[in-house]
Coordinates of C-alpha atoms in Angstrom, one line a residue:
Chain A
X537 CA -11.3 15.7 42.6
X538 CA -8.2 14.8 43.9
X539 CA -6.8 11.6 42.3
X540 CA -5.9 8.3 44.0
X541 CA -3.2 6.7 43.8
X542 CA 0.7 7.1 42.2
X543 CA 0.7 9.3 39.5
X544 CA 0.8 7.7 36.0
X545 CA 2.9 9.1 32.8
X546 CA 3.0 7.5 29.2
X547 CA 6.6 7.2 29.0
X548 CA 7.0 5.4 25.9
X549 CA 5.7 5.1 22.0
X550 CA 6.8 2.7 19.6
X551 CA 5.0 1.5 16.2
X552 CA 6.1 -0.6 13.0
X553 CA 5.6 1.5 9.6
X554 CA 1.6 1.5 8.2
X555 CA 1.4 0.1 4.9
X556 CA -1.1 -2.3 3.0
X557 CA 0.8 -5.5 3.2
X558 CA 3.5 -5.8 5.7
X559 CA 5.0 -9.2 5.0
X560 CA 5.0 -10.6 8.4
X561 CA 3.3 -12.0 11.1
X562 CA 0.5 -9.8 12.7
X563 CA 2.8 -11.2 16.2
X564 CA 5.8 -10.0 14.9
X565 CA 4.4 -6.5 14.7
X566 CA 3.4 -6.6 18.2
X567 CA 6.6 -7.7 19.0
X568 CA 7.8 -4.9 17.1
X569 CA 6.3 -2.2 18.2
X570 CA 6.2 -3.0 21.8
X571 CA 10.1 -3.2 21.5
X572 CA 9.8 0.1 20.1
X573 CA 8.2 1.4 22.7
X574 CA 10.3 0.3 25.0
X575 CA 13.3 1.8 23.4
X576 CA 11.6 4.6 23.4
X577 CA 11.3 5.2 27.0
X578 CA 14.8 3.6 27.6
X579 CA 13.4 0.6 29.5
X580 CA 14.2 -3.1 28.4
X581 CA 11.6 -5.3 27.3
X582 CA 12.4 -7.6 30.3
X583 CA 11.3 -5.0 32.7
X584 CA 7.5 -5.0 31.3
X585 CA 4.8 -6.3 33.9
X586 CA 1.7 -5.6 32.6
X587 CA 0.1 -5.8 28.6
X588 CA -3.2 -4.6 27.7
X589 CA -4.6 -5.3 24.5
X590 CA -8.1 -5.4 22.7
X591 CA -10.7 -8.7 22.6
X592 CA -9.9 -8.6 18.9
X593 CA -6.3 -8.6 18.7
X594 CA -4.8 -11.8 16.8
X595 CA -1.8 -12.4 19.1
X596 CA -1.6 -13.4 22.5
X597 CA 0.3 -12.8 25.5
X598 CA 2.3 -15.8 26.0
X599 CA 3.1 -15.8 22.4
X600 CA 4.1 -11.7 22.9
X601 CA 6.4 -12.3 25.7
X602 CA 8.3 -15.1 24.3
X603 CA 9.3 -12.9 22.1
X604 CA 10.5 -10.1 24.5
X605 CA 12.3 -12.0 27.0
X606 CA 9.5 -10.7 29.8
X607 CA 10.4 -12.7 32.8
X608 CA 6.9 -12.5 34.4
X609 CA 3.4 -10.8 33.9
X610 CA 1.9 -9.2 37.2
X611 CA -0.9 -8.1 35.1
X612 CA -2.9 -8.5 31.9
X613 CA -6.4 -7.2 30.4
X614 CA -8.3 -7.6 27.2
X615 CA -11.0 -5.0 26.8
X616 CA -13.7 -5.4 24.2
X617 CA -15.9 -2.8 21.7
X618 CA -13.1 -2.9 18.8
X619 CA -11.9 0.9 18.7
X620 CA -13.8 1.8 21.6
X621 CA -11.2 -0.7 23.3
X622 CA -7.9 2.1 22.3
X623 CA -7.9 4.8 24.3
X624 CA -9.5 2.1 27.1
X625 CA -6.2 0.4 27.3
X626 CA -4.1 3.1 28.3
X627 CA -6.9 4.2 31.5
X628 CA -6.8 0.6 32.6
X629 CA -2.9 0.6 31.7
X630 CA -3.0 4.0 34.6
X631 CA -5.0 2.4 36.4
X632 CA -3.1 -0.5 37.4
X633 CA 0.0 1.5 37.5
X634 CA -1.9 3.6 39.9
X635 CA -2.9 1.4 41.9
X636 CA 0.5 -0.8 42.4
X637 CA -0.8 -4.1 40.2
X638 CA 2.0 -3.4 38.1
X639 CA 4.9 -1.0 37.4
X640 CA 5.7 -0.9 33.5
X641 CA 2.7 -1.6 31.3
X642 CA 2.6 -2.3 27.5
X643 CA -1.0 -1.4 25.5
X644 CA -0.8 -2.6 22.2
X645 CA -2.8 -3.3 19.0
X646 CA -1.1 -5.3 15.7
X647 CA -3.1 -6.2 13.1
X648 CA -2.3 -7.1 9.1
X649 CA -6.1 -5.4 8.7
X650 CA -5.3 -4.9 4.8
X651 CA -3.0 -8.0 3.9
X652 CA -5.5 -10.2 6.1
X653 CA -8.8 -9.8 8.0
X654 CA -10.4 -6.8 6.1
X655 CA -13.0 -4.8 8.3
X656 CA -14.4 -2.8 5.4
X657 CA -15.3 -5.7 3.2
X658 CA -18.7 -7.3 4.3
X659 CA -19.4 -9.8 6.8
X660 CA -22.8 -12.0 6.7
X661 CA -22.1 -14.9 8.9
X662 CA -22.0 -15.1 13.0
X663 CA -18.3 -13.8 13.2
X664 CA -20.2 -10.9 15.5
X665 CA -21.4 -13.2 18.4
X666 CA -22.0 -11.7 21.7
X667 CA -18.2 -10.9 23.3
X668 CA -17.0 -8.6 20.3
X669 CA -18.7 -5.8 22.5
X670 CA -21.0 -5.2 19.7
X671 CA -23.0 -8.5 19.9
X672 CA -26.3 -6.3 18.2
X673 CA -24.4 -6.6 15.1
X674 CA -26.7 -9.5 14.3
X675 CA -29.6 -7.6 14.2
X676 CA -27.9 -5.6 11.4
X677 CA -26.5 -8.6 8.9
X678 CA -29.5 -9.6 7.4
X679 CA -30.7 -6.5 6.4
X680 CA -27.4 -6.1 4.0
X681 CA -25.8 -3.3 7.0
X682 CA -22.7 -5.8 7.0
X683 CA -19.8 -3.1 7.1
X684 CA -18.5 -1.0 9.6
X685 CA -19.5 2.2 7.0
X686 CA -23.1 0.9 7.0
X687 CA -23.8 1.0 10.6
X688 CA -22.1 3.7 11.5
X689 CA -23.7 5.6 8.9
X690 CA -27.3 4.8 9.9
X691 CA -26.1 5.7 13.5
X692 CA -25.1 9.1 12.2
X693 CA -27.8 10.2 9.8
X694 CA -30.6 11.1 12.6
X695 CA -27.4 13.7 13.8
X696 CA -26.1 15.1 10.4
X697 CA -29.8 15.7 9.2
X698 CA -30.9 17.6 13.2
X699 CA -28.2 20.2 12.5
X700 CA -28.3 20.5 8.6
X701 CA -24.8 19.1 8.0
X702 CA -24.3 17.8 4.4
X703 CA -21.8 15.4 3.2
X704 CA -19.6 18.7 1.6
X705 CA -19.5 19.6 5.9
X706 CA -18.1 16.4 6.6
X707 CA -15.7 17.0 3.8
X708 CA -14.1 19.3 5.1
X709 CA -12.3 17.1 8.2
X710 CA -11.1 14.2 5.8
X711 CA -9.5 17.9 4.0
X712 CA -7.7 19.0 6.9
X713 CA -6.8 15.3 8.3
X714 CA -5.3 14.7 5.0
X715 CA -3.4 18.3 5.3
X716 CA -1.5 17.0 8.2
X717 CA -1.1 13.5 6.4
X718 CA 0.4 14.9 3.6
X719 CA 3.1 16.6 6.1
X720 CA 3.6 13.4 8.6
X721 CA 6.6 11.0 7.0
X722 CA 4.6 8.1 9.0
X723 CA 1.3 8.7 7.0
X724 CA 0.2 6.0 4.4
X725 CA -1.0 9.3 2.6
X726 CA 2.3 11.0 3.4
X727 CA 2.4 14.3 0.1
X728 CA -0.6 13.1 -0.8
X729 CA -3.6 16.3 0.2
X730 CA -6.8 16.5 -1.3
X731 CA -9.4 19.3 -1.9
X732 CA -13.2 19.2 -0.8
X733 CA -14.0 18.8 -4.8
X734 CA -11.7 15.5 -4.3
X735 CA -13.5 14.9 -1.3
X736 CA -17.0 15.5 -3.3
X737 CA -16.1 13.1 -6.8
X738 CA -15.1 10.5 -4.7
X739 CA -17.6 7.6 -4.5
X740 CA -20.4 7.1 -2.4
X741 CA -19.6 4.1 0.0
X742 CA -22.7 5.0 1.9
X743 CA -25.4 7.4 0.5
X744 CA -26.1 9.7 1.7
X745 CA -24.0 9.6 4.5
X746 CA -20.1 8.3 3.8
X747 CA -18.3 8.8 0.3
X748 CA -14.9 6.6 0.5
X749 CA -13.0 9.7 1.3
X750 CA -15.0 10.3 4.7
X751 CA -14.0 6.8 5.5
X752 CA -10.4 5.3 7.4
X753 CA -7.9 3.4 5.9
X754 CA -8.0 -0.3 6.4
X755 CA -4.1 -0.8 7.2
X756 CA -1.3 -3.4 8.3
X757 CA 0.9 -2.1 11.1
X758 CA 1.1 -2.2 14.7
X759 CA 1.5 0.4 17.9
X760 CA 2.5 0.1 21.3
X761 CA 2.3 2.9 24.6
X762 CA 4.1 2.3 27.5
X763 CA 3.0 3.3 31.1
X764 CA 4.6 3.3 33.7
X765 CA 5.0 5.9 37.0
X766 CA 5.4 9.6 36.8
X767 CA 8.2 9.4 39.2
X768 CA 9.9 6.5 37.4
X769 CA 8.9 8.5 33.8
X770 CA 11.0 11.5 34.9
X771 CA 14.4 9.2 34.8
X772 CA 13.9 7.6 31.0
X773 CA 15.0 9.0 27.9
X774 CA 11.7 11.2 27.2
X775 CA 10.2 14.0 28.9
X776 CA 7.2 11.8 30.7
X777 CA 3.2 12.5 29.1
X778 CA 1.6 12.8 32.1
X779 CA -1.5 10.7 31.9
X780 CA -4.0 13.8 33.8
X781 CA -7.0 11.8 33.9
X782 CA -9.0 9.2 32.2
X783 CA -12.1 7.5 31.9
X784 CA -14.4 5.0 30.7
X785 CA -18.1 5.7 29.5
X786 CA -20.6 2.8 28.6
X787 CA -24.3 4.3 28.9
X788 CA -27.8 2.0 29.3
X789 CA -28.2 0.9 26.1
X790 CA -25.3 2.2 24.1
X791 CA -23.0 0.3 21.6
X792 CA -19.9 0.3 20.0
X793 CA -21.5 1.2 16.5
X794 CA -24.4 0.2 16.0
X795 CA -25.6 2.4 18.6
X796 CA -29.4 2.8 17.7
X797 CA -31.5 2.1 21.0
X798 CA -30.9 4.7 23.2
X799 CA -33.4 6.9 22.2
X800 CA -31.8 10.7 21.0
X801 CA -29.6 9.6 18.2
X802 CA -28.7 13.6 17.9
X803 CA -26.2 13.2 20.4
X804 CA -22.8 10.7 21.8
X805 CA -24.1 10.0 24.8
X806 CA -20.7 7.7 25.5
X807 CA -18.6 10.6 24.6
X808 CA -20.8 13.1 26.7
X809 CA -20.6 10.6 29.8
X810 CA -16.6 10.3 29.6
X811 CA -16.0 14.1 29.1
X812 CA -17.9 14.7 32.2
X813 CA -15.5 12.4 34.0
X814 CA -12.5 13.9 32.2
X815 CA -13.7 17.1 33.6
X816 CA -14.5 16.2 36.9
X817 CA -10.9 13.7 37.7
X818 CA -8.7 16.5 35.9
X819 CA -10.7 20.0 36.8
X820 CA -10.2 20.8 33.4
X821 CA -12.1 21.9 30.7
X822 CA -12.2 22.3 26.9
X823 CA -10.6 25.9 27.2
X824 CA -7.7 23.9 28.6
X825 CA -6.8 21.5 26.3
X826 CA -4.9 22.8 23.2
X827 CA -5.1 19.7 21.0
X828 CA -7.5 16.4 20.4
X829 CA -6.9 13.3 18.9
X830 CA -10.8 12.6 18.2
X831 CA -11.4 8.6 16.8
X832 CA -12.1 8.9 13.1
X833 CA -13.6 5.7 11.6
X834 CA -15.5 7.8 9.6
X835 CA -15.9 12.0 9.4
X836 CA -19.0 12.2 11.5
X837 CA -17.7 11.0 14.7
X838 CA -15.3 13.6 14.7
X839 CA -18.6 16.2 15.3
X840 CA -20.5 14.7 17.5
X841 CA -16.9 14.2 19.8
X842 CA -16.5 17.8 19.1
X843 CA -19.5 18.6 20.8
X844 CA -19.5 16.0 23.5
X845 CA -16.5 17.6 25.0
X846 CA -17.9 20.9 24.3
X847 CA -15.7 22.3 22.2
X848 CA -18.4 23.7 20.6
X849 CA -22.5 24.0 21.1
X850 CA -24.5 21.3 19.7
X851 CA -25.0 21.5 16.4
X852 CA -22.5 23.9 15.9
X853 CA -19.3 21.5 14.8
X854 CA -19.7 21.8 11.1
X855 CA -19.4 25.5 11.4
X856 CA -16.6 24.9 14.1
X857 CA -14.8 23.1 11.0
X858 CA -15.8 25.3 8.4
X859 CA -14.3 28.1 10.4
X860 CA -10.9 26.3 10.0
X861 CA -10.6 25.6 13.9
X862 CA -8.9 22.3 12.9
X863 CA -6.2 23.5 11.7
X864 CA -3.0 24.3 13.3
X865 CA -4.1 28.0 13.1
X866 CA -7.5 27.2 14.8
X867 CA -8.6 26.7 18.2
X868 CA -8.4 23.6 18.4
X869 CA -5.9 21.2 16.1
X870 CA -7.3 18.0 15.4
X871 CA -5.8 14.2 14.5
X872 CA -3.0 15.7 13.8
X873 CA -1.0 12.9 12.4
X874 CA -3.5 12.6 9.8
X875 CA -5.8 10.6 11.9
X876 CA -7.0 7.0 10.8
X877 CA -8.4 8.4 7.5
X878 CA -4.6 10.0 6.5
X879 CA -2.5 8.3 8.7
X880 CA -3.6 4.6 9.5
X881 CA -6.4 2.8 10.9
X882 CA -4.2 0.9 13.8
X883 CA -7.8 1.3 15.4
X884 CA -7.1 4.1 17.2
X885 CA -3.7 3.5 19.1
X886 CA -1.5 5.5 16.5
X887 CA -3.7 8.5 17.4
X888 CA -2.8 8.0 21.0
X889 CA 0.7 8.2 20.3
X890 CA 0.5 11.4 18.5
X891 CA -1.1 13.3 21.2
X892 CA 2.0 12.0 23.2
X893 CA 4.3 13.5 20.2
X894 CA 1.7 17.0 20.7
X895 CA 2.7 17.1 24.5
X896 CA 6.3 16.2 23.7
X897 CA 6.6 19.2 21.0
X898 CA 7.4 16.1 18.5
X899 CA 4.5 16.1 16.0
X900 CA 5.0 16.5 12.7
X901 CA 2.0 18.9 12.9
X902 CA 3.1 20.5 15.9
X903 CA 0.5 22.8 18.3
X904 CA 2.0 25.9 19.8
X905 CA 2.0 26.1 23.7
X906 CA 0.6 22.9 24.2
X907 CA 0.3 21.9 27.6
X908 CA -3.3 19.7 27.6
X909 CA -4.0 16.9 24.6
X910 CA -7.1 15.0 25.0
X911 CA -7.6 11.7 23.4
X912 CA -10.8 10.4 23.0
X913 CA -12.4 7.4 21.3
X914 CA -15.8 8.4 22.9
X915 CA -16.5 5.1 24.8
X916 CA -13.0 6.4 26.6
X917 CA -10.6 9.4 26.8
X918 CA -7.6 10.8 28.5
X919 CA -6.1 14.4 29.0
X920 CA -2.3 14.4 28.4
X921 CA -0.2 16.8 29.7
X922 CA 3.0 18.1 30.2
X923 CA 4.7 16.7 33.6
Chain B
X205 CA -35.5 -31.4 1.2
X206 CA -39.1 -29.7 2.3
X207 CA -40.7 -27.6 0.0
X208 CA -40.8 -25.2 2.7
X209 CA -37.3 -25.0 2.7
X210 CA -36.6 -24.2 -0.6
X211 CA -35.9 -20.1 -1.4
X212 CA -34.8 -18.2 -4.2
X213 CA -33.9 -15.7 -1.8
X214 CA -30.2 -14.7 -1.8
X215 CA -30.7 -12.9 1.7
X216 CA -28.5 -13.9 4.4
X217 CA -30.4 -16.0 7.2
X218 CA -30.8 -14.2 10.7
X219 CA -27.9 -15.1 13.1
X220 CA -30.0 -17.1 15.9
X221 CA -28.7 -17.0 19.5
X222 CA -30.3 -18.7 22.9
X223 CA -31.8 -14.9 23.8
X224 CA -33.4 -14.3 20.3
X225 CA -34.3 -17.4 18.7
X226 CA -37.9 -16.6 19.6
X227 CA -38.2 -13.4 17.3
X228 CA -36.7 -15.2 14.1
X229 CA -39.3 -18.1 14.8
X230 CA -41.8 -15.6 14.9
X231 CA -40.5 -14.0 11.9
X232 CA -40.6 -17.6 9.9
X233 CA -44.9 -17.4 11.2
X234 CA -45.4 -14.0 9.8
X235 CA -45.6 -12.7 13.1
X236 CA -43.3 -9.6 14.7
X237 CA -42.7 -10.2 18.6
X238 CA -40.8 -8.9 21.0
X239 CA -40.2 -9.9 24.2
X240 CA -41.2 -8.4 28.0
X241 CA -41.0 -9.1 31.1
X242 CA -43.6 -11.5 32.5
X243 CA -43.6 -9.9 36.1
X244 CA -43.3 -5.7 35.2
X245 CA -44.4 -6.1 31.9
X246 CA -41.6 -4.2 30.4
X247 CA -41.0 -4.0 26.6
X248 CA -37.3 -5.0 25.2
X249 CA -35.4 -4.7 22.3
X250 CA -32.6 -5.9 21.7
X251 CA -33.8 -9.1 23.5
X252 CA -32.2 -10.3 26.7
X253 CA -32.3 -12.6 29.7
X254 CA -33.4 -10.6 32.4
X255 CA -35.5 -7.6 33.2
X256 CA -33.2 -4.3 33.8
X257 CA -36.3 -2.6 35.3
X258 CA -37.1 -5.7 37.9
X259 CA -34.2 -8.2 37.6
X260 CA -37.3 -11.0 36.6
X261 CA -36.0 -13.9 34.2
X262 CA -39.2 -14.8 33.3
X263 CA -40.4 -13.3 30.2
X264 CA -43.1 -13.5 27.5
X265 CA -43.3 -12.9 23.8
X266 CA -45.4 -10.4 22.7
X267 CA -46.8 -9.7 19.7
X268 CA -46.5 -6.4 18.3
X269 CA -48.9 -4.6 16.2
X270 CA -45.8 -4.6 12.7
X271 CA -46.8 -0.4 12.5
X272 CA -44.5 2.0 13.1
X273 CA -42.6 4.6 11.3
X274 CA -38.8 5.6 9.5
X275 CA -36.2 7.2 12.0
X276 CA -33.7 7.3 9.2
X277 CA -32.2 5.4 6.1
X278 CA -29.6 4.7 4.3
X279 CA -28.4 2.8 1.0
X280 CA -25.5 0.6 1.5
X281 CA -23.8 0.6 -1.8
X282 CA -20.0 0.0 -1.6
X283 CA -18.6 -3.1 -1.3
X284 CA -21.8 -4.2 -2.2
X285 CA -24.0 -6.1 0.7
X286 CA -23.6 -10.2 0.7
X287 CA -26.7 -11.8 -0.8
X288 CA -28.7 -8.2 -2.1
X289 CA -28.4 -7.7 -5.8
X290 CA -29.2 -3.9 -5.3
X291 CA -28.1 -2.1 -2.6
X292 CA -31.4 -2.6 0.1
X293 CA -32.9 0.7 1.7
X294 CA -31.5 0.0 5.7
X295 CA -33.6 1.7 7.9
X296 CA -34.1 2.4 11.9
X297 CA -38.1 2.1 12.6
X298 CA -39.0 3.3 15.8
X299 CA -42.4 0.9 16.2
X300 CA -46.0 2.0 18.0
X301 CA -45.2 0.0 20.9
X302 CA -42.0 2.2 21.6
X303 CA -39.0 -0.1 20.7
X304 CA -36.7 0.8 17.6
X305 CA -35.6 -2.3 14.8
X306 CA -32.7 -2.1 11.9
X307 CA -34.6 -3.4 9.1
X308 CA -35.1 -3.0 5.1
X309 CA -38.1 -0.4 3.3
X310 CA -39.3 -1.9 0.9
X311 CA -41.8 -0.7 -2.2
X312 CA -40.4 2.8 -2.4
X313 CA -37.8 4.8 -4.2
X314 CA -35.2 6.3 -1.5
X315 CA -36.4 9.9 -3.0
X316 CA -39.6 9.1 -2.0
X317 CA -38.6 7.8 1.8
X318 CA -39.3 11.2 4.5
X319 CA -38.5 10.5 8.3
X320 CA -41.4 10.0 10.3
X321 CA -43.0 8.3 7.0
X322 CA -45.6 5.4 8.5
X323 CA -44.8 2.0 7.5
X324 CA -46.3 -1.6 8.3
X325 CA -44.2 -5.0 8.8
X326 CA -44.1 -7.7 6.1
X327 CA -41.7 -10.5 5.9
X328 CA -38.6 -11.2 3.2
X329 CA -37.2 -14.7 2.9
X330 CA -33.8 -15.4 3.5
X331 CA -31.6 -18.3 1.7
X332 CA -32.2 -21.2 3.7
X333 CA -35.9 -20.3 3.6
X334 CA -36.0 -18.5 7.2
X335 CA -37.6 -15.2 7.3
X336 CA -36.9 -11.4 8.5
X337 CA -39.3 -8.5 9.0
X338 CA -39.1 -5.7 6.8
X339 CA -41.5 -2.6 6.5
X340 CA -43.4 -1.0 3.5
X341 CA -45.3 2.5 3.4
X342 CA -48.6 2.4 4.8
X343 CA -50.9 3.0 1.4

């Protein structure tokens, strides 16, 4: 399908340091990073027309361009679903470059999610109205499913017990993730591997789903991507990530997390729905993409993306990671940068950025011959490519 | 204070919107409802405002028969659930009438809980003395 509109690149990543208490204001790493970014690509913050950010980002944007000197905003969105929202900013972000709304768009997403508002801890009261993008929450609270571990757990049971896979299978992608961790300078868990027996003595945050280490950091920190033309990408101060495609996918009666109500819970139907379009808008297909940057909240969304995209059959993804084809000496390298469990959990962005570093030959975990990266956070992806 | 008011229950109380108010009340009678549409006569849960199958607003309660049986379970147990002094079995029940709740089992030992297990609805009480359907082997 051929694709309308001016051809979009991600031209620029920037991002604070992830730690557990940054000392600052969650707007001052948005400020941050997005000036990061922006030295990055070798464009001055006073050029930026656009910001996209999530519903549940703390800072807004009057308050983020006061403090980059932007002179005026053609463009702004807020997109809702908490990390479904990540890889959603940078297709809207395209979009509206595409489309002429705006010429140089920020996406970012700051958050003191350790020091301040922790997700993990439990949550009983009506902070999950309608709006969040997950407004079914309350249908979870009183029944004591208050964390994000809890629902997502009971959304992934009816999957892991379908196909057979045990806790030890999921084990064995916080064990690779925290391989490439343990090599990324940037990494909260930077030199700090662990074995599937670590992986199997750790506690059980959910049984018999989730032990702790098959769950994502909670983290301070903040990242930003800039977008911006192809054409205009080829003249800053990094080779441009050419944004191939991207896509949204919300099904009939899928959510964010607590995704129980649309029947088969064997399979990600919002991850199935935005492969097909990634397919379809880029004429690609898994064969062609040397890399993925899969959303990993917890371990077992990394399968069932796996097999949405068809990077294996269904069912198949525990032996696709027990045959080692996460690794960089596998098929198909994964979260790369550690992912939210090694890394951080800057829900989702920082894994956008390292599929830019993948396509850039930058990663700390580098791919050979890469010339495709998809990102995915099911509810949306992107295929990144060289330009 | 009423005496129906008073509850040694530590469970949270039900967050109550405009578009679901109707099952907690229903829940605080004993009774399990869910709503459909008044025109087609379609079944919905989670509840909402119009019909997707006809577009109707108008729309009923209906009373559902509280039998259905386990989809899947799991035991919350770290950080430890607000207002539950164990961790509570949380289950997905896919009821007779075709519609699937996120609800507690209750009366049985997690060893003992099989998917496709039948179960039948009774109801917990919750701090402020509200109440919440939640679902017990059938004996």
């Amino acid at each position: 399908m051929a694709r309308e509109g001016r051809e979009t690149a991600l031209a620029g990543i920037g991002a604070t340091e992830f730690s557990k208490r940054s000392g600052r204001s969650e707007l001052q790493l948005a400020a941050e990073a997005v000036k990061a970014a922006c030295d990055d690509a070798g464009i001055a913050p006073a050029e930026i027309d656009g910001l996209v950010t999530f519903t549940l980002d703390p800072s807004d944007e009057i308050g983020l361009i006061r403090c980059l000197g932007v002179r005026d905003l053609a463009f702004t969105t807020r997109i809702p679903g908490g990390g479904a929202a990540s890889v959603a900013t940078l297709h809207q972000a395209s979009a509206a470059v595409a489309a002429g709304a705006a010429e140089v768009v920020v996406c970012w997403r700051a958050m003191n999610e350790r020091s301040q508002l922790r997700f993990g801890q439990p949550q009983a009261g009506g902070a999950f109205a309608p709006g969040s993008g997950t407004s079914s929450l309350l249908w979870c609270m009183p029944f004591g499913a208050q964390t994000p571990g809890a629902w997502a757990a009971l959304r992934a049971r009816p999957y892991l017990d379908a196909f057979g896979v045990t806790n030890r299978d999921l084990g064995r992608v916080s064990v690779v993730q925290r391989g490439y961790a343990a090599r990324n300078p940037a990494a909260w868990f930077h030199g700090k591997p662990i074995t599937l027996e670590d992986h199997q003595a750790s506690r059980w945050v959910v049984e018999p789903v989730l032990r702790l280490l098959d769950c994502c950091q909670e983290s301070d920190g903040g990242v930003a991507l800039l977008v911006t033309t192809l054409e205009r990408a080829r003249r800053l101060r990094q080779p441009p990530v050419r944004i191939v495609a991207s896509a949204q996918s919300i099904p009939a009666e899928v959510e964010v997390i607590s995704s129980y109500y649309h029947g088969d819970l064997t399979s990600m139907p919002e991850a199935v729905g935005t492969a097909e379009r990634l397919w379809a808008r880029s004429g690609l297909g898994p064969g062609h993409v040397q890399a993925a940057m899969l959303y990993d909240a917890f371990t077992p969304q990394v399968l069932m993306q796996l097999e949405a995209f068809g990077f294996c059959g269904r069912g198949e993804a525990k032996d696709f990671v027990a045959d080692g084809q996460l690794a960089l000496t596998g098929r198909l390298p994964v979260n790369t940068h550690g992912g939210l469990l090694g890394e951080a959990y800057i829900h989702g962005m920082n894994s956008i950025a390292e599929g830019a570093r993948q396509v850039r030959g930058t990663s700390p975990n580098q791919a050979k011959d890469v010339e495709h990266v998809l990102v995915s956070c099911a509810m949306a992806g992107a295929i990144l490519g060289r330009a | 204070m009423e005496a129906s008011r008073l509850s040694t229950s530590t469970r949270p109380d039900p967050i109550e919107t405009p578009d679901t108010a109707f099952f907690w009340a229903a829940a605080a009678r004993g009774e399990l409802a869910a709503l459909a549409c008044a025109d087609c006569g379609e079944l919905r849960h989670p509840p909402r405002p119009m019909c997707p199958a006809c577009h109707s607003t108008r729309r009923v309660e209906r009373r559902l028969s509280g039998r259905g049986r386990v989809l899947t379970w799991i035991l919350p147990r770290h950080p430890a659930p607000i207002g539950f002094a164990e961790p509570p079995v949380v289950a997905l029940v896919d009821l007779a009438e075709g519609i699937r709740l996120v609800s507690n089992l209750v009366g049985v030992a997690p060893e003992a809980i099989t998917v496709g297990m039948p179960v039948e609805v009774e109801f917990a009480p919750t701090t402020s003395g509200r109440a919440v359907p939640v679902f017990r082997p059938v004996r």
